[in-house]
Amino acid sequence: MTLPASFFDGMYADADDPWSMRTRWYERRKYALTTAVLPRERYLEGLEVGCSVGELTAALASRCDRLTGWDASVAAVQRAGRRVADLPGVTVEHRAVPGDALPAVDLLVLSEVLYYLDPADLDLLLGQVRAAVRPGGTLLAVHWRHEVAGYPQTGDAVHAALRAGLDWPVVAGHEEPDFLLDCWVRAPAADLRAASVAAAEDLW
Ligand SMILES: C[S@@+](CC[C@H](N)C(=O)[O-])C[C@H]1O[C@@H](n2cnc3c(N)ncnc32)[C@H](O)[C@@H]1O
């Protein structure tokens, strides 16, 4: 079963920053890898689903004219809102996938959020993702690989579903013992130039 918002409300009631995203080197390094992989220097409109306390949101802000963070937990929305209050163009909203349909965006970041969905909801979301990322836009997914008791899926299962369900050109796939990171550009599968950062600057 997909984990309900109440599960996360409980975590935020117990801890200000439940995953220590503000302080862990592990997270800072992963955010650096995440932003480094994004193929475009700037995006008009970005969306991060499951923004928690807003640390990754803040890291993405400098790459987007407008960036929205969504979270299913009211407490997370409030904390992320405080974190990004001074960052131009950034807003945070109380929304949960797949019930709240994804809007059209140029950049969609799904970081450490999809293993909370059961396979049926992940499948629903994947259908939304295919429509929401604008042609030429970027989808980035990154997820913890180790099994966590009570989570409906592992990160490996999530990325296997994404890889099987998307026929878009791949910008990069990054594998570590702890997490998987995959990045796609919405374009026809055979259009390898669409996923090439060098081609975008006419290097080939
Ligand atoms: C582990 S944090 C990820 C934070 C951030 N994306 C990052 O990578 O640092 C997961 C967040 O996703 C939120 N969340 C869980 N299920 C969700 C859903 N179905 N829709 C939106 N947010 C969700 C939780 O409330 C939590 O704040």
PDB file of C-alpha atoms and ligand atoms in Angstrom:
ATOM      1  CA  MET A   1       0.000   0.000   0.000  1.00  0.00           C
ATOM      2  CA  THR A   2       1.145   3.552  -0.738  1.00  0.00           C
ATOM      3  CA  LEU A   3       2.217   5.234   2.501  1.00  0.00           C
ATOM      4  CA  PRO A   4      -0.322   7.896   3.560  1.00  0.00           C
ATOM      5  CA  ALA A   5       0.487  11.506   4.478  1.00  0.00           C
ATOM      6  CA  SER A   6      -0.170  10.646   8.149  1.00  0.00           C
ATOM      7  CA  PHE A   7       2.917   8.393   8.129  1.00  0.00           C
ATOM      8  CA  PHE A   8       5.094  11.378   7.193  1.00  0.00           C
ATOM      9  CA  ASP A   9       3.240  13.768   9.526  1.00  0.00           C
ATOM     10  CA  GLY A  10       4.277  11.404  12.333  1.00  0.00           C
ATOM     11  CA  MET A  11       7.919  11.536  11.256  1.00  0.00           C
ATOM     12  CA  TYR A  12       7.877  15.352  11.156  1.00  0.00           C
ATOM     13  CA  ALA A  13       6.224  15.462  14.596  1.00  0.00           C
ATOM     14  CA  ASP A  14       9.094  13.348  15.986  1.00  0.00           C
ATOM     15  CA  ALA A  15      11.975  15.194  14.304  1.00  0.00           C
ATOM     16  CA  ASP A  16      12.608  18.596  12.744  1.00  0.00           C
ATOM     17  CA  ASP A  17      14.619  17.074   9.881  1.00  0.00           C
ATOM     18  CA  PRO A  18      13.790  13.335   9.899  1.00  0.00           C
ATOM     19  CA  TRP A  19      16.474  12.301   7.356  1.00  0.00           C
ATOM     20  CA  SER A  20      19.116  14.835   8.547  1.00  0.00           C
ATOM     21  CA  MET A  21      19.167  16.411   5.112  1.00  0.00           C
ATOM     22  CA  ARG A  22      20.499  19.684   6.463  1.00  0.00           C
ATOM     23  CA  THR A  23      23.576  18.137   8.019  1.00  0.00           C
ATOM     24  CA  ARG A  24      24.655  14.866   6.368  1.00  0.00           C
ATOM     25  CA  TRP A  25      27.597  14.836   3.950  1.00  0.00           C
ATOM     26  CA  TYR A  26      25.869  11.854   2.297  1.00  0.00           C
ATOM     27  CA  GLU A  27      22.952  14.102   1.331  1.00  0.00           C
ATOM     28  CA  ARG A  28      25.068  17.130   0.334  1.00  0.00           C
ATOM     29  CA  ARG A  29      27.193  14.946  -1.945  1.00  0.00           C
ATOM     30  CA  LYS A  30      24.082  13.353  -3.486  1.00  0.00           C
ATOM     31  CA  TYR A  31      22.540  16.786  -4.116  1.00  0.00           C
ATOM     32  CA  ALA A  32      25.788  17.865  -5.811  1.00  0.00           C
ATOM     33  CA  LEU A  33      25.647  14.791  -8.077  1.00  0.00           C
ATOM     34  CA  THR A  34      21.953  15.386  -8.764  1.00  0.00           C
ATOM     35  CA  THR A  35      22.398  18.977  -9.863  1.00  0.00           C
ATOM     36  CA  ALA A  36      25.604  18.155 -11.793  1.00  0.00           C
ATOM     37  CA  VAL A  37      23.815  15.570 -13.942  1.00  0.00           C
ATOM     38  CA  LEU A  38      21.064  17.953 -15.102  1.00  0.00           C
ATOM     39  CA  PRO A  39      21.851  18.545 -18.775  1.00  0.00           C
ATOM     40  CA  ARG A  40      20.587  22.129 -19.053  1.00  0.00           C
ATOM     41  CA  GLU A  41      22.109  25.099 -17.314  1.00  0.00           C
ATOM     42  CA  ARG A  42      18.694  26.701 -16.793  1.00  0.00           C
ATOM     43  CA  TYR A  43      15.081  25.553 -16.729  1.00  0.00           C
ATOM     44  CA  LEU A  44      12.024  27.744 -17.067  1.00  0.00           C
ATOM     45  CA  GLU A  45       9.816  25.682 -14.774  1.00  0.00           C
ATOM     46  CA  GLY A  46      10.858  22.930 -12.371  1.00  0.00           C
ATOM     47  CA  LEU A  47       9.015  20.667  -9.930  1.00  0.00           C
ATOM     48  CA  GLU A  48      10.431  18.601  -7.087  1.00  0.00           C
ATOM     49  CA  VAL A  49       7.972  16.051  -5.710  1.00  0.00           C
ATOM     50  CA  GLY A  50       8.460  15.202  -2.021  1.00  0.00           C
ATOM     51  CA  CYS A  51      10.596  18.195  -1.093  1.00  0.00           C
ATOM     52  CA  SER A  52      10.784  17.522   2.685  1.00  0.00           C
ATOM     53  CA  VAL A  53      12.587  20.382   4.469  1.00  0.00           C
ATOM     54  CA  GLY A  54      13.653  21.974   1.180  1.00  0.00           C
ATOM     55  CA  GLU A  55      17.390  21.245   1.026  1.00  0.00           C
ATOM     56  CA  LEU A  56      17.386  19.785  -2.486  1.00  0.00           C
ATOM     57  CA  THR A  57      14.799  22.416  -3.465  1.00  0.00           C
ATOM     58  CA  ALA A  58      17.287  25.107  -2.460  1.00  0.00           C
ATOM     59  CA  ALA A  59      20.043  23.397  -4.470  1.00  0.00           C
ATOM     60  CA  LEU A  60      17.793  23.282  -7.553  1.00  0.00           C
ATOM     61  CA  ALA A  61      16.624  26.879  -7.191  1.00  0.00           C
ATOM     62  CA  SER A  62      19.617  28.453  -8.914  1.00  0.00           C
ATOM     63  CA  ARG A  63      18.910  26.359 -12.037  1.00  0.00           C
ATOM     64  CA  CYS A  64      15.227  27.305 -12.435  1.00  0.00           C
ATOM     65  CA  ASP A  65      13.375  30.537 -13.207  1.00  0.00           C
ATOM     66  CA  ARG A  66      10.391  29.073 -11.356  1.00  0.00           C
ATOM     67  CA  LEU A  67      10.590  26.059  -9.070  1.00  0.00           C
ATOM     68  CA  THR A  68       7.829  24.386  -7.073  1.00  0.00           C
ATOM     69  CA  GLY A  69       8.273  21.884  -4.256  1.00  0.00           C
ATOM     70  CA  TRP A  70       5.427  19.515  -3.426  1.00  0.00           C
ATOM     71  CA  ASP A  71       5.058  17.549  -0.243  1.00  0.00           C
ATOM     72  CA  ALA A  72       2.288  15.381   1.199  1.00  0.00           C
ATOM     73  CA  SER A  73       3.047  16.541   4.765  1.00  0.00           C
ATOM     74  CA  VAL A  74       1.904  19.992   5.965  1.00  0.00           C
ATOM     75  CA  ALA A  75       4.832  20.197   8.392  1.00  0.00           C
ATOM     76  CA  ALA A  76       7.307  19.546   5.580  1.00  0.00           C
ATOM     77  CA  VAL A  77       5.656  22.217   3.436  1.00  0.00           C
ATOM     78  CA  GLN A  78       6.019  24.735   6.271  1.00  0.00           C
ATOM     79  CA  ARG A  79       9.685  23.854   6.892  1.00  0.00           C
ATOM     80  CA  ALA A  80      10.569  23.874   3.200  1.00  0.00           C
ATOM     81  CA  GLY A  81       8.709  27.177   2.840  1.00  0.00           C
ATOM     82  CA  ARG A  82      10.956  28.722   5.486  1.00  0.00           C
ATOM     83  CA  ARG A  83      14.081  27.247   3.856  1.00  0.00           C
ATOM     84  CA  VAL A  84      13.354  28.760   0.434  1.00  0.00           C
ATOM     85  CA  ALA A  85      11.664  32.001   1.579  1.00  0.00           C
ATOM     86  CA  ASP A  86      14.543  34.158   0.319  1.00  0.00           C
ATOM     87  CA  LEU A  87      15.028  32.327  -2.969  1.00  0.00           C
ATOM     88  CA  PRO A  88      13.412  34.057  -5.952  1.00  0.00           C
ATOM     89  CA  GLY A  89      10.849  32.093  -7.947  1.00  0.00           C
ATOM     90  CA  VAL A  90      10.532  29.204  -5.475  1.00  0.00           C
ATOM     91  CA  THR A  91       7.211  28.113  -3.967  1.00  0.00           C
ATOM     92  CA  VAL A  92       6.150  25.097  -1.911  1.00  0.00           C
ATOM     93  CA  GLU A  93       2.727  23.432  -2.061  1.00  0.00           C
ATOM     94  CA  HIS A  94       0.859  20.810  -0.068  1.00  0.00           C
ATOM     95  CA  ARG A  95       0.206  18.113  -2.681  1.00  0.00           C
ATOM     96  CA  ALA A  96       0.540  14.348  -2.950  1.00  0.00           C
ATOM     97  CA  VAL A  97       1.138  12.137  -5.984  1.00  0.00           C
ATOM     98  CA  PRO A  98      -0.438  10.471  -7.797  1.00  0.00           C
ATOM     99  CA  GLY A  99      -3.720  11.988  -6.497  1.00  0.00           C
ATOM    100  CA  ASP A 100      -2.598  15.489  -7.457  1.00  0.00           C
ATOM    101  CA  ALA A 101      -1.789  15.273 -11.148  1.00  0.00           C
ATOM    102  CA  LEU A 102       1.610  16.572 -12.231  1.00  0.00           C
ATOM    103  CA  PRO A 103       1.576  19.896 -14.107  1.00  0.00           C
ATOM    104  CA  ALA A 104       3.577  20.449 -17.295  1.00  0.00           C
ATOM    105  CA  VAL A 105       7.205  21.312 -16.436  1.00  0.00           C
ATOM    106  CA  ASP A 106      10.636  21.532 -18.055  1.00  0.00           C
ATOM    107  CA  LEU A 107      12.361  19.777 -15.149  1.00  0.00           C
ATOM    108  CA  LEU A 108      10.854  17.072 -12.946  1.00  0.00           C
ATOM    109  CA  VAL A 109      12.884  15.804  -9.987  1.00  0.00           C
ATOM    110  CA  LEU A 110      11.759  12.643  -8.185  1.00  0.00           C
ATOM    111  CA  SER A 111      14.280  12.246  -5.393  1.00  0.00           C
ATOM    112  CA  GLU A 112      13.740   9.709  -2.605  1.00  0.00           C
ATOM    113  CA  VAL A 113       9.978   9.653  -2.988  1.00  0.00           C
ATOM    114  CA  LEU A 114       8.775   6.930  -5.356  1.00  0.00           C
ATOM    115  CA  TYR A 115       9.432   3.936  -3.079  1.00  0.00           C
ATOM    116  CA  TYR A 116       6.597   5.226  -0.897  1.00  0.00           C
ATOM    117  CA  LEU A 117       4.153   4.399  -3.714  1.00  0.00           C
ATOM    118  CA  ASP A 118       2.839   0.896  -4.299  1.00  0.00           C
ATOM    119  CA  PRO A 119       3.357  -0.543  -7.804  1.00  0.00           C
ATOM    120  CA  ALA A 120      -0.149   0.456  -8.978  1.00  0.00           C
ATOM    121  CA  ASP A 121       0.330   4.085  -7.888  1.00  0.00           C
ATOM    122  CA  LEU A 122       3.838   4.144  -9.359  1.00  0.00           C
ATOM    123  CA  ASP A 123       2.346   2.985 -12.648  1.00  0.00           C
ATOM    124  CA  LEU A 124      -0.273   5.778 -12.467  1.00  0.00           C
ATOM    125  CA  LEU A 125       2.445   8.309 -11.753  1.00  0.00           C
ATOM    126  CA  LEU A 126       4.563   7.064 -14.628  1.00  0.00           C
ATOM    127  CA  GLY A 127       1.653   7.809 -16.967  1.00  0.00           C
ATOM    128  CA  GLN A 128       1.521  11.351 -15.578  1.00  0.00           C
ATOM    129  CA  VAL A 129       5.297  11.755 -15.921  1.00  0.00           C
ATOM    130  CA  ARG A 130       5.176  10.897 -19.639  1.00  0.00           C
ATOM    131  CA  ALA A 131       2.734  13.770 -20.202  1.00  0.00           C
ATOM    132  CA  ALA A 132       4.072  16.279 -17.665  1.00  0.00           C
ATOM    133  CA  VAL A 133       7.673  16.578 -18.835  1.00  0.00           C
ATOM    134  CA  ARG A 134       7.561  18.935 -21.797  1.00  0.00           C
ATOM    135  CA  PRO A 135       9.247  17.856 -25.040  1.00  0.00           C
ATOM    136  CA  GLY A 136      12.986  18.454 -24.575  1.00  0.00           C
ATOM    137  CA  GLY A 137      12.531  18.617 -20.792  1.00  0.00           C
ATOM    138  CA  THR A 138      14.408  16.631 -18.162  1.00  0.00           C
ATOM    139  CA  LEU A 139      13.343  13.907 -15.729  1.00  0.00           C
ATOM    140  CA  LEU A 140      15.726  13.025 -12.916  1.00  0.00           C
ATOM    141  CA  ALA A 141      15.095  10.207 -10.438  1.00  0.00           C
ATOM    142  CA  VAL A 142      17.337   9.217  -7.535  1.00  0.00           C
ATOM    143  CA  HIS A 143      16.582   6.623  -4.826  1.00  0.00           C
ATOM    144  CA  TRP A 144      18.143   4.784  -1.863  1.00  0.00           C
ATOM    145  CA  ARG A 145      18.759   1.124  -2.674  1.00  0.00           C
ATOM    146  CA  HIS A 146      18.669  -0.606   0.709  1.00  0.00           C
ATOM    147  CA  GLU A 147      15.496  -2.248   1.900  1.00  0.00           C
ATOM    148  CA  VAL A 148      13.543  -0.241   4.504  1.00  0.00           C
ATOM    149  CA  ALA A 149      10.945  -2.067   6.617  1.00  0.00           C
ATOM    150  CA  GLY A 150       7.442  -0.869   5.795  1.00  0.00           C
ATOM    151  CA  TYR A 151       8.274   0.852   2.499  1.00  0.00           C
ATOM    152  CA  PRO A 152       6.159  -0.558  -0.362  1.00  0.00           C
ATOM    153  CA  GLN A 153       9.119  -0.793  -2.776  1.00  0.00           C
ATOM    154  CA  THR A 154      12.902  -0.594  -2.992  1.00  0.00           C
ATOM    155  CA  GLY A 155      14.764   2.028  -4.990  1.00  0.00           C
ATOM    156  CA  ASP A 156      15.983  -0.736  -7.316  1.00  0.00           C
ATOM    157  CA  ALA A 157      12.381  -1.768  -8.064  1.00  0.00           C
ATOM    158  CA  VAL A 158      11.426   1.874  -8.692  1.00  0.00           C
ATOM    159  CA  HIS A 159      14.282   2.444 -11.143  1.00  0.00           C
ATOM    160  CA  ALA A 160      13.593  -0.874 -12.877  1.00  0.00           C
ATOM    161  CA  ALA A 161       9.989   0.294 -13.429  1.00  0.00           C
ATOM    162  CA  LEU A 162      11.129   3.708 -14.700  1.00  0.00           C
ATOM    163  CA  ARG A 163      13.706   2.189 -17.057  1.00  0.00           C
ATOM    164  CA  ALA A 164      11.138  -0.283 -18.390  1.00  0.00           C
ATOM    165  CA  GLY A 165       8.409   2.337 -18.735  1.00  0.00           C
ATOM    166  CA  LEU A 166      10.292   5.175 -20.417  1.00  0.00           C
ATOM    167  CA  ASP A 167      11.708   4.991 -23.917  1.00  0.00           C
ATOM    168  CA  TRP A 168      13.288   8.442 -23.765  1.00  0.00           C
ATOM    169  CA  PRO A 169      17.011   8.987 -24.456  1.00  0.00           C
ATOM    170  CA  VAL A 170      19.151   8.630 -21.334  1.00  0.00           C
ATOM    171  CA  VAL A 171      21.389  11.505 -20.263  1.00  0.00           C
ATOM    172  CA  ALA A 172      23.095   9.529 -17.506  1.00  0.00           C
ATOM    173  CA  GLY A 173      22.688   6.528 -15.248  1.00  0.00           C
ATOM    174  CA  HIS A 174      24.675   6.490 -12.036  1.00  0.00           C
ATOM    175  CA  GLU A 175      24.953   3.477  -9.744  1.00  0.00           C
ATOM    176  CA  GLU A 176      26.434   3.304  -6.254  1.00  0.00           C
ATOM    177  CA  PRO A 177      26.041   0.759  -3.451  1.00  0.00           C
ATOM    178  CA  ASP A 178      23.594   3.150  -1.756  1.00  0.00           C
ATOM    179  CA  PHE A 179      21.589   4.822  -4.518  1.00  0.00           C
ATOM    180  CA  LEU A 180      20.624   4.819  -8.176  1.00  0.00           C
ATOM    181  CA  LEU A 181      20.358   8.017 -10.200  1.00  0.00           C
ATOM    182  CA  ASP A 182      18.829   8.135 -13.691  1.00  0.00           C
ATOM    183  CA  CYS A 183      18.245  11.107 -15.940  1.00  0.00           C
ATOM    184  CA  TRP A 184      16.259  11.263 -19.189  1.00  0.00           C
ATOM    185  CA  VAL A 185      15.300  13.872 -21.756  1.00  0.00           C
ATOM    186  CA  ARG A 186      11.814  13.672 -23.236  1.00  0.00           C
ATOM    187  CA  ALA A 187      12.492  13.041 -26.907  1.00  0.00           C
ATOM    188  CA  PRO A 188      12.112  10.197 -29.404  1.00  0.00           C
ATOM    189  CA  ALA A 189      14.193   7.200 -28.296  1.00  0.00           C
ATOM    190  CA  ALA A 190      16.517   7.369 -31.306  1.00  0.00           C
ATOM    191  CA  ASP A 191      17.284  11.078 -30.841  1.00  0.00           C
ATOM    192  CA  LEU A 192      20.603  10.722 -29.023  1.00  0.00           C
ATOM    193  CA  ARG A 193      21.496  14.360 -29.708  1.00  0.00           C
ATOM    194  CA  ALA A 194      18.553  15.381 -27.514  1.00  0.00           C
ATOM    195  CA  ALA A 195      20.296  13.806 -24.508  1.00  0.00           C
ATOM    196  CA  SER A 196      23.762  15.142 -25.321  1.00  0.00           C
ATOM    197  CA  VAL A 197      24.991  18.199 -23.448  1.00  0.00           C
ATOM    198  CA  ALA A 198      27.758  18.588 -26.043  1.00  0.00           C
ATOM    199  CA  ALA A 199      25.292  18.535 -28.952  1.00  0.00           C
ATOM    200  CA  ALA A 200      23.290  21.323 -27.316  1.00  0.00           C
ATOM    201  CA  GLU A 201      26.390  23.512 -27.714  1.00  0.00           C
ATOM    202  CA  ASP A 202      27.086  22.221 -31.253  1.00  0.00           C
ATOM    203  CA  LEU A 203      30.250  20.352 -30.263  1.00  0.00           C
ATOM    204  CA  TRP A 204      29.211  17.522 -32.635  1.00  0.00           C
TER     205      TRP A 204
HETATM  206  C1  LIG B   1      12.990  11.242   2.005  1.00  0.00           C
HETATM  207  S1  LIG B   1      12.126  12.766   1.768  1.00  0.00           S
HETATM  208  C2  LIG B   1      12.854  13.315   0.223  1.00  0.00           C
HETATM  209  C3  LIG B   1      13.269  14.781   0.269  1.00  0.00           C
HETATM  210  C4  LIG B   1      13.977  15.318  -0.953  1.00  0.00           C
HETATM  211  N1  LIG B   1      13.277  15.039  -2.185  1.00  0.00           N
HETATM  212  C5  LIG B   1      15.399  14.850  -1.030  1.00  0.00           C
HETATM  213  O1  LIG B   1      15.720  14.027  -1.883  1.00  0.00           O
HETATM  214  O2  LIG B   1      16.208  15.303  -0.214  1.00  0.00           O
HETATM  215  C6  LIG B   1      10.543  12.185   1.199  1.00  0.00           C
HETATM  216  C7  LIG B   1       9.447  13.232   1.252  1.00  0.00           C
HETATM  217  O3  LIG B   1       8.406  12.822   0.370  1.00  0.00           O
HETATM  218  C8  LIG B   1       7.153  13.161   0.941  1.00  0.00           C
HETATM  219  N2  LIG B   1       6.157  12.268   0.317  1.00  0.00           N
HETATM  220  C9  LIG B   1       5.945  10.960   0.561  1.00  0.00           C
HETATM  221  N3  LIG B   1       4.985  10.462  -0.217  1.00  0.00           N
HETATM  222  C10 LIG B   1       4.578  11.493  -1.004  1.00  0.00           C
HETATM  223  C11 LIG B   1       3.613  11.625  -2.037  1.00  0.00           C
HETATM  224  N4  LIG B   1       2.849  10.569  -2.401  1.00  0.00           N
HETATM  225  N5  LIG B   1       3.451  12.824  -2.628  1.00  0.00           N
HETATM  226  C12 LIG B   1       4.201  13.896  -2.246  1.00  0.00           C
HETATM  227  N6  LIG B   1       5.128  13.824  -1.278  1.00  0.00           N
HETATM  228  C13 LIG B   1       5.325  12.644  -0.671  1.00  0.00           C
HETATM  229  C14 LIG B   1       7.356  12.942   2.423  1.00  0.00           C
HETATM  230  O4  LIG B   1       6.436  13.682   3.201  1.00  0.00           O
HETATM  231  C15 LIG B   1       8.800  13.406   2.614  1.00  0.00           C
HETATM  232  O5  LIG B   1       8.863  14.740   3.017  1.00  0.00           O
END
